[in-house]
JSON list of C-alpha atoms in Angstrom, two decimals:
[
{"chain": "V", "resi": 244, "resn": "UNK", "atom": "CA", "xyz": [-183.98, -219.98, 10.18]},
{"chain": "V", "resi": 245, "resn": "UNK", "atom": "CA", "xyz": [-184.56, -219.77, 6.44]},
{"chain": "V", "resi": 246, "resn": "UNK", "atom": "CA", "xyz": [-182.80, -222.05, 4.00]},
{"chain": "V", "resi": 247, "resn": "UNK", "atom": "CA", "xyz": [-181.22, -219.04, 2.11]},
{"chain": "V", "resi": 248, "resn": "UNK", "atom": "CA", "xyz": [-179.62, -217.90, 5.35]},
{"chain": "V", "resi": 249, "resn": "UNK", "atom": "CA", "xyz": [-178.06, -221.31, 5.86]},
{"chain": "V", "resi": 250, "resn": "UNK", "atom": "CA", "xyz": [-176.74, -221.64, 2.28]},
{"chain": "V", "resi": 251, "resn": "UNK", "atom": "CA", "xyz": [-175.52, -218.08, 1.94]},
{"chain": "V", "resi": 252, "resn": "UNK", "atom": "CA", "xyz": [-176.66, -216.36, -1.24]},
{"chain": "V", "resi": 253, "resn": "UNK", "atom": "CA", "xyz": [-180.15, -216.86, -2.58]},
{"chain": "V", "resi": 254, "resn": "UNK", "atom": "CA", "xyz": [-180.95, -217.95, -6.09]},
{"chain": "V", "resi": 255, "resn": "UNK", "atom": "CA", "xyz": [-181.37, -214.34, -7.28]},
{"chain": "V", "resi": 256, "resn": "UNK", "atom": "CA", "xyz": [-177.97, -213.34, -5.95]},
{"chain": "V", "resi": 257, "resn": "UNK", "atom": "CA", "xyz": [-176.31, -216.36, -7.54]},
{"chain": "V", "resi": 258, "resn": "UNK", "atom": "CA", "xyz": [-177.95, -215.50, -10.90]},
{"chain": "V", "resi": 259, "resn": "UNK", "atom": "CA", "xyz": [-176.71, -211.90, -10.62]},
{"chain": "V", "resi": 260, "resn": "UNK", "atom": "CA", "xyz": [-173.15, -213.04, -9.90]},
{"chain": "V", "resi": 261, "resn": "UNK", "atom": "CA", "xyz": [-173.27, -215.49, -12.84]},
{"chain": "V", "resi": 262, "resn": "UNK", "atom": "CA", "xyz": [-174.60, -212.75, -15.16]},
{"chain": "V", "resi": 263, "resn": "UNK", "atom": "CA", "xyz": [-171.86, -210.36, -14.00]},
{"chain": "V", "resi": 264, "resn": "UNK", "atom": "CA", "xyz": [-169.19, -213.03, -14.57]},
{"chain": "V", "resi": 265, "resn": "UNK", "atom": "CA", "xyz": [-170.54, -213.78, -18.07]},
{"chain": "V", "resi": 266, "resn": "UNK", "atom": "CA", "xyz": [-170.57, -210.05, -18.96]},
{"chain": "V", "resi": 267, "resn": "UNK", "atom": "CA", "xyz": [-167.00, -209.67, -17.66]},
{"chain": "V", "resi": 268, "resn": "UNK", "atom": "CA", "xyz": [-165.76, -212.59, -19.77]},
{"chain": "V", "resi": 269, "resn": "UNK", "atom": "CA", "xyz": [-167.58, -211.22, -22.85]},
{"chain": "V", "resi": 270, "resn": "UNK", "atom": "CA", "xyz": [-166.02, -207.77, -22.42]},
{"chain": "V", "resi": 271, "resn": "UNK", "atom": "CA", "xyz": [-162.60, -209.33, -21.92]},
{"chain": "V", "resi": 272, "resn": "UNK", "atom": "CA", "xyz": [-163.02, -211.25, -25.18]},
{"chain": "V", "resi": 273, "resn": "UNK", "atom": "CA", "xyz": [-163.98, -208.04, -27.04]},
{"chain": "V", "resi": 274, "resn": "UNK", "atom": "CA", "xyz": [-161.10, -205.99, -25.64]},
{"chain": "V", "resi": 275, "resn": "UNK", "atom": "CA", "xyz": [-158.73, -206.46, -28.62]},
{"chain": "V", "resi": 276, "resn": "UNK", "atom": "CA", "xyz": [-161.40, -205.07, -30.97]},
{"chain": "V", "resi": 277, "resn": "UNK", "atom": "CA", "xyz": [-162.07, -201.89, -29.03]},
{"chain": "V", "resi": 278, "resn": "UNK", "atom": "CA", "xyz": [-158.36, -201.28, -28.41]},
{"chain": "V", "resi": 279, "resn": "UNK", "atom": "CA", "xyz": [-157.53, -201.60, -32.12]},
{"chain": "V", "resi": 280, "resn": "UNK", "atom": "CA", "xyz": [-157.47, -197.79, -32.45]},
{"chain": "V", "resi": 281, "resn": "UNK", "atom": "CA", "xyz": [-154.65, -197.59, -29.89]},
{"chain": "V", "resi": 282, "resn": "UNK", "atom": "CA", "xyz": [-152.23, -199.21, -32.31]},
{"chain": "V", "resi": 283, "resn": "UNK", "atom": "CA", "xyz": [-150.06, -196.80, -34.28]},
{"chain": "V", "resi": 284, "resn": "UNK", "atom": "CA", "xyz": [-151.66, -195.97, -37.58]},
{"chain": "V", "resi": 285, "resn": "UNK", "atom": "CA", "xyz": [-149.93, -196.06, -40.88]},
{"chain": "V", "resi": 286, "resn": "UNK", "atom": "CA", "xyz": [-147.69, -198.26, -42.93]},
{"chain": "V", "resi": 287, "resn": "UNK", "atom": "CA", "xyz": [-144.86, -200.23, -41.32]},
{"chain": "V", "resi": 288, "resn": "UNK", "atom": "CA", "xyz": [-141.33, -199.19, -42.31]},
{"chain": "V", "resi": 289, "resn": "UNK", "atom": "CA", "xyz": [-138.12, -199.76, -40.41]},
{"chain": "V", "resi": 290, "resn": "UNK", "atom": "CA", "xyz": [-136.45, -196.63, -39.00]},
{"chain": "V", "resi": 291, "resn": "UNK", "atom": "CA", "xyz": [-133.37, -197.33, -41.16]},
{"chain": "V", "resi": 292, "resn": "UNK", "atom": "CA", "xyz": [-135.47, -197.58, -44.34]},
{"chain": "V", "resi": 293, "resn": "UNK", "atom": "CA", "xyz": [-137.34, -194.37, -43.56]},
{"chain": "V", "resi": 294, "resn": "UNK", "atom": "CA", "xyz": [-134.08, -192.54, -42.75]},
{"chain": "V", "resi": 295, "resn": "UNK", "atom": "CA", "xyz": [-132.67, -193.73, -46.11]},
{"chain": "V", "resi": 296, "resn": "UNK", "atom": "CA", "xyz": [-135.81, -192.49, -47.92]},
{"chain": "V", "resi": 297, "resn": "UNK", "atom": "CA", "xyz": [-135.54, -189.09, -46.18]},
{"chain": "V", "resi": 298, "resn": "UNK", "atom": "CA", "xyz": [-131.82, -188.86, -46.95]},
{"chain": "V", "resi": 299, "resn": "UNK", "atom": "CA", "xyz": [-132.34, -189.70, -50.66]},
{"chain": "V", "resi": 300, "resn": "UNK", "atom": "CA", "xyz": [-135.21, -187.21, -50.79]},
{"chain": "V", "resi": 301, "resn": "UNK", "atom": "CA", "xyz": [-133.08, -184.45, -49.22]},
{"chain": "V", "resi": 302, "resn": "UNK", "atom": "CA", "xyz": [-130.20, -185.19, -51.61]},
{"chain": "V", "resi": 303, "resn": "UNK", "atom": "CA", "xyz": [-132.58, -184.83, -54.56]},
{"chain": "V", "resi": 304, "resn": "UNK", "atom": "CA", "xyz": [-134.55, -181.72, -53.51]},
{"chain": "V", "resi": 305, "resn": "UNK", "atom": "CA", "xyz": [-132.51, -179.88, -50.88]},
{"chain": "V", "resi": 306, "resn": "UNK", "atom": "CA", "xyz": [-130.40, -176.81, -51.67]},
{"chain": "V", "resi": 307, "resn": "UNK", "atom": "CA", "xyz": [-129.13, -174.34, -49.12]},
{"chain": "V", "resi": 308, "resn": "UNK", "atom": "CA", "xyz": [-130.54, -176.40, -46.25]},
{"chain": "V", "resi": 309, "resn": "UNK", "atom": "CA", "xyz": [-134.15, -176.29, -47.54]},
{"chain": "V", "resi": 310, "resn": "UNK", "atom": "CA", "xyz": [-135.95, -178.99, -49.56]},
{"chain": "V", "resi": 311, "resn": "UNK", "atom": "CA", "xyz": [-138.20, -177.72, -52.35]},
{"chain": "V", "resi": 312, "resn": "UNK", "atom": "CA", "xyz": [-140.18, -180.84, -53.29]},
{"chain": "V", "resi": 313, "resn": "UNK", "atom": "CA", "xyz": [-142.72, -181.31, -56.06]},
{"chain": "V", "resi": 314, "resn": "UNK", "atom": "CA", "xyz": [-146.30, -182.11, -54.99]},
{"chain": "V", "resi": 315, "resn": "UNK", "atom": "CA", "xyz": [-146.70, -185.64, -53.64]},
{"chain": "V", "resi": 316, "resn": "UNK", "atom": "CA", "xyz": [-145.06, -187.69, -50.91]},
{"chain": "V", "resi": 317, "resn": "UNK", "atom": "CA", "xyz": [-142.61, -185.84, -48.66]},
{"chain": "V", "resi": 318, "resn": "UNK", "atom": "CA", "xyz": [-140.78, -187.82, -45.93]},
{"chain": "V", "resi": 319, "resn": "UNK", "atom": "CA", "xyz": [-140.32, -185.91, -42.66]},
{"chain": "V", "resi": 320, "resn": "UNK", "atom": "CA", "xyz": [-138.11, -187.50, -40.01]},
{"chain": "V", "resi": 321, "resn": "UNK", "atom": "CA", "xyz": [-138.72, -186.65, -36.34]},
{"chain": "V", "resi": 322, "resn": "UNK", "atom": "CA", "xyz": [-135.75, -186.98, -34.03]},
{"chain": "V", "resi": 323, "resn": "UNK", "atom": "CA", "xyz": [-134.71, -185.29, -30.84]},
{"chain": "V", "resi": 324, "resn": "UNK", "atom": "CA", "xyz": [-135.43, -182.36, -31.05]},
{"chain": "V", "resi": 325, "resn": "UNK", "atom": "CA", "xyz": [-136.20, -181.46, -34.64]},
{"chain": "V", "resi": 326, "resn": "UNK", "atom": "CA", "xyz": [-138.01, -182.39, -37.82]},
{"chain": "V", "resi": 327, "resn": "UNK", "atom": "CA", "xyz": [-135.95, -182.78, -41.01]},
{"chain": "V", "resi": 328, "resn": "UNK", "atom": "CA", "xyz": [-135.78, -181.62, -43.73]},
{"chain": "V", "resi": 329, "resn": "UNK", "atom": "CA", "xyz": [-136.75, -177.94, -43.65]},
{"chain": "V", "resi": 330, "resn": "UNK", "atom": "CA", "xyz": [-139.36, -177.51, -46.40]},
{"chain": "V", "resi": 331, "resn": "UNK", "atom": "CA", "xyz": [-140.48, -174.90, -48.89]},
{"chain": "V", "resi": 332, "resn": "UNK", "atom": "CA", "xyz": [-143.93, -175.73, -50.27]},
{"chain": "V", "resi": 333, "resn": "UNK", "atom": "CA", "xyz": [-146.03, -173.99, -52.92]},
{"chain": "V", "resi": 334, "resn": "UNK", "atom": "CA", "xyz": [-149.51, -172.50, -52.43]},
{"chain": "V", "resi": 335, "resn": "UNK", "atom": "CA", "xyz": [-152.26, -174.64, -53.98]},
{"chain": "V", "resi": 336, "resn": "UNK", "atom": "CA", "xyz": [-150.11, -177.76, -54.36]},
{"chain": "V", "resi": 337, "resn": "UNK", "atom": "CA", "xyz": [-151.02, -180.94, -52.44]},
{"chain": "V", "resi": 338, "resn": "UNK", "atom": "CA", "xyz": [-148.36, -182.67, -50.37]},
{"chain": "V", "resi": 339, "resn": "UNK", "atom": "CA", "xyz": [-148.53, -185.88, -48.37]},
{"chain": "V", "resi": 340, "resn": "UNK", "atom": "CA", "xyz": [-146.24, -185.28, -45.40]},
{"chain": "V", "resi": 341, "resn": "UNK", "atom": "CA", "xyz": [-145.12, -188.77, -44.35]},
{"chain": "V", "resi": 342, "resn": "UNK", "atom": "CA", "xyz": [-143.83, -188.75, -40.77]},
{"chain": "V", "resi": 343, "resn": "UNK", "atom": "CA", "xyz": [-141.76, -191.32, -38.89]},
{"chain": "V", "resi": 344, "resn": "UNK", "atom": "CA", "xyz": [-139.44, -191.21, -35.90]},
{"chain": "V", "resi": 345, "resn": "UNK", "atom": "CA", "xyz": [-135.79, -192.11, -35.57]},
{"chain": "V", "resi": 346, "resn": "UNK", "atom": "CA", "xyz": [-135.59, -192.30, -31.80]},
{"chain": "V", "resi": 347, "resn": "UNK", "atom": "CA", "xyz": [-138.84, -192.46, -29.83]},
{"chain": "V", "resi": 348, "resn": "UNK", "atom": "CA", "xyz": [-142.44, -191.31, -29.60]},
{"chain": "V", "resi": 349, "resn": "UNK", "atom": "CA", "xyz": [-143.22, -187.85, -30.99]},
{"chain": "V", "resi": 350, "resn": "UNK", "atom": "CA", "xyz": [-146.21, -186.26, -32.65]},
{"chain": "V", "resi": 351, "resn": "UNK", "atom": "CA", "xyz": [-146.53, -183.88, -35.56]},
{"chain": "V", "resi": 352, "resn": "UNK", "atom": "CA", "xyz": [-148.97, -181.01, -35.13]},
{"chain": "V", "resi": 353, "resn": "UNK", "atom": "CA", "xyz": [-149.54, -178.85, -38.20]},
{"chain": "V", "resi": 354, "resn": "UNK", "atom": "CA", "xyz": [-152.46, -176.90, -39.67]},
{"chain": "V", "resi": 355, "resn": "UNK", "atom": "CA", "xyz": [-154.87, -177.92, -36.91]},
{"chain": "V", "resi": 356, "resn": "UNK", "atom": "CA", "xyz": [-154.10, -181.65, -37.24]},
{"chain": "V", "resi": 357, "resn": "UNK", "atom": "CA", "xyz": [-151.90, -183.94, -35.18]},
{"chain": "V", "resi": 358, "resn": "UNK", "atom": "CA", "xyz": [-150.62, -187.47, -35.71]},
{"chain": "V", "resi": 359, "resn": "UNK", "atom": "CA", "xyz": [-148.63, -189.78, -33.48]},
{"chain": "V", "resi": 360, "resn": "UNK", "atom": "CA", "xyz": [-145.11, -190.35, -34.84]},
{"chain": "V", "resi": 361, "resn": "UNK", "atom": "CA", "xyz": [-143.37, -193.55, -33.74]},
{"chain": "V", "resi": 362, "resn": "UNK", "atom": "CA", "xyz": [-140.39, -195.56, -34.98]},
{"chain": "V", "resi": 363, "resn": "UNK", "atom": "CA", "xyz": [-141.34, -198.26, -37.46]},
{"chain": "V", "resi": 364, "resn": "UNK", "atom": "CA", "xyz": [-144.59, -196.60, -38.63]},
{"chain": "V", "resi": 365, "resn": "UNK", "atom": "CA", "xyz": [-145.32, -193.98, -41.27]},
{"chain": "V", "resi": 366, "resn": "UNK", "atom": "CA", "xyz": [-148.24, -191.63, -40.61]},
{"chain": "V", "resi": 367, "resn": "UNK", "atom": "CA", "xyz": [-149.42, -189.13, -43.20]},
{"chain": "V", "resi": 368, "resn": "UNK", "atom": "CA", "xyz": [-150.96, -185.67, -43.13]},
{"chain": "V", "resi": 369, "resn": "UNK", "atom": "CA", "xyz": [-152.21, -184.43, -46.50]},
{"chain": "V", "resi": 370, "resn": "UNK", "atom": "CA", "xyz": [-151.68, -180.71, -46.79]},
{"chain": "V", "resi": 371, "resn": "UNK", "atom": "CA", "xyz": [-152.62, -178.14, -49.45]},
{"chain": "V", "resi": 372, "resn": "UNK", "atom": "CA", "xyz": [-151.27, -174.74, -48.36]},
{"chain": "V", "resi": 373, "resn": "UNK", "atom": "CA", "xyz": [-153.66, -171.88, -49.10]},
{"chain": "V", "resi": 374, "resn": "UNK", "atom": "CA", "xyz": [-151.50, -168.82, -48.41]},
{"chain": "V", "resi": 375, "resn": "UNK", "atom": "CA", "xyz": [-147.82, -167.90, -48.34]},
{"chain": "V", "resi": 376, "resn": "UNK", "atom": "CA", "xyz": [-145.93, -167.66, -45.08]},
{"chain": "V", "resi": 377, "resn": "UNK", "atom": "CA", "xyz": [-144.56, -169.91, -42.37]},
{"chain": "V", "resi": 378, "resn": "UNK", "atom": "CA", "xyz": [-146.41, -173.05, -41.24]},
{"chain": "V", "resi": 379, "resn": "UNK", "atom": "CA", "xyz": [-145.96, -174.08, -37.64]},
{"chain": "V", "resi": 380, "resn": "UNK", "atom": "CA", "xyz": [-144.85, -177.72, -37.25]},
{"chain": "V", "resi": 381, "resn": "UNK", "atom": "CA", "xyz": [-144.30, -178.81, -33.69]},
{"chain": "V", "resi": 382, "resn": "UNK", "atom": "CA", "xyz": [-144.09, -181.91, -31.53]},
{"chain": "V", "resi": 383, "resn": "UNK", "atom": "CA", "xyz": [-147.11, -182.35, -29.28]},
{"chain": "V", "resi": 384, "resn": "UNK", "atom": "CA", "xyz": [-145.90, -185.46, -27.41]},
{"chain": "V", "resi": 385, "resn": "UNK", "atom": "CA", "xyz": [-143.43, -184.97, -24.57]},
{"chain": "V", "resi": 386, "resn": "UNK", "atom": "CA", "xyz": [-140.16, -186.44, -25.85]},
{"chain": "V", "resi": 387, "resn": "UNK", "atom": "CA", "xyz": [-137.52, -185.17, -23.43]},
{"chain": "V", "resi": 388, "resn": "UNK", "atom": "CA", "xyz": [-135.97, -182.02, -22.05]},
{"chain": "V", "resi": 389, "resn": "UNK", "atom": "CA", "xyz": [-135.76, -180.33, -25.46]},
{"chain": "V", "resi": 390, "resn": "UNK", "atom": "CA", "xyz": [-139.39, -181.07, -26.32]},
{"chain": "V", "resi": 391, "resn": "UNK", "atom": "CA", "xyz": [-140.58, -177.46, -26.02]},
{"chain": "V", "resi": 392, "resn": "UNK", "atom": "CA", "xyz": [-138.05, -176.44, -28.70]},
{"chain": "V", "resi": 393, "resn": "UNK", "atom": "CA", "xyz": [-138.93, -179.24, -31.14]},
{"chain": "V", "resi": 394, "resn": "UNK", "atom": "CA", "xyz": [-140.10, -177.47, -34.27]},
{"chain": "V", "resi": 395, "resn": "UNK", "atom": "CA", "xyz": [-139.97, -178.03, -37.99]},
{"chain": "V", "resi": 396, "resn": "UNK", "atom": "CA", "xyz": [-139.42, -175.29, -40.52]},
{"chain": "V", "resi": 397, "resn": "UNK", "atom": "CA", "xyz": [-141.97, -175.10, -43.31]},
{"chain": "V", "resi": 398, "resn": "UNK", "atom": "CA", "xyz": [-142.31, -172.04, -45.52]},
{"chain": "V", "resi": 399, "resn": "UNK", "atom": "CA", "xyz": [-145.09, -171.65, -48.07]},
{"chain": "V", "resi": 400, "resn": "UNK", "atom": "CA", "xyz": [-144.31, -169.63, -51.19]},
{"chain": "V", "resi": 401, "resn": "UNK", "atom": "CA", "xyz": [-146.61, -168.39, -54.00]}
]
């Protein structure tokens, strides 16, 4: 009987197992770096602070249930099952739609782009409307039984 048979694994097998174990430990150590993109993007802001910003913004620019903001930052609050405020934007003007959530995980899909919208984070889509008409804003992340009806109202005017 050979010595390898008596001792179990041969030297080559033991080297392979050691190399596999070392690779596993190295990958485990690198895991936080490759999972960094899974963290919500954007600036941190408490849900209460964002809701206050949106409320102040609506009080300043909203008439007749529609906010008509100047170009620049526009807070949009996602909550079951709507986006507020309703917006009227101008063609050729650049807006930074800043999204956050009041109640859970949503997403904002508009103009071929989509961002994850979570409480405590602000994510931004920069938008320059090119033609008048309605813009479709919808939630792309299942958020409950009313998810399929979750829409925002954005109208672009000349």
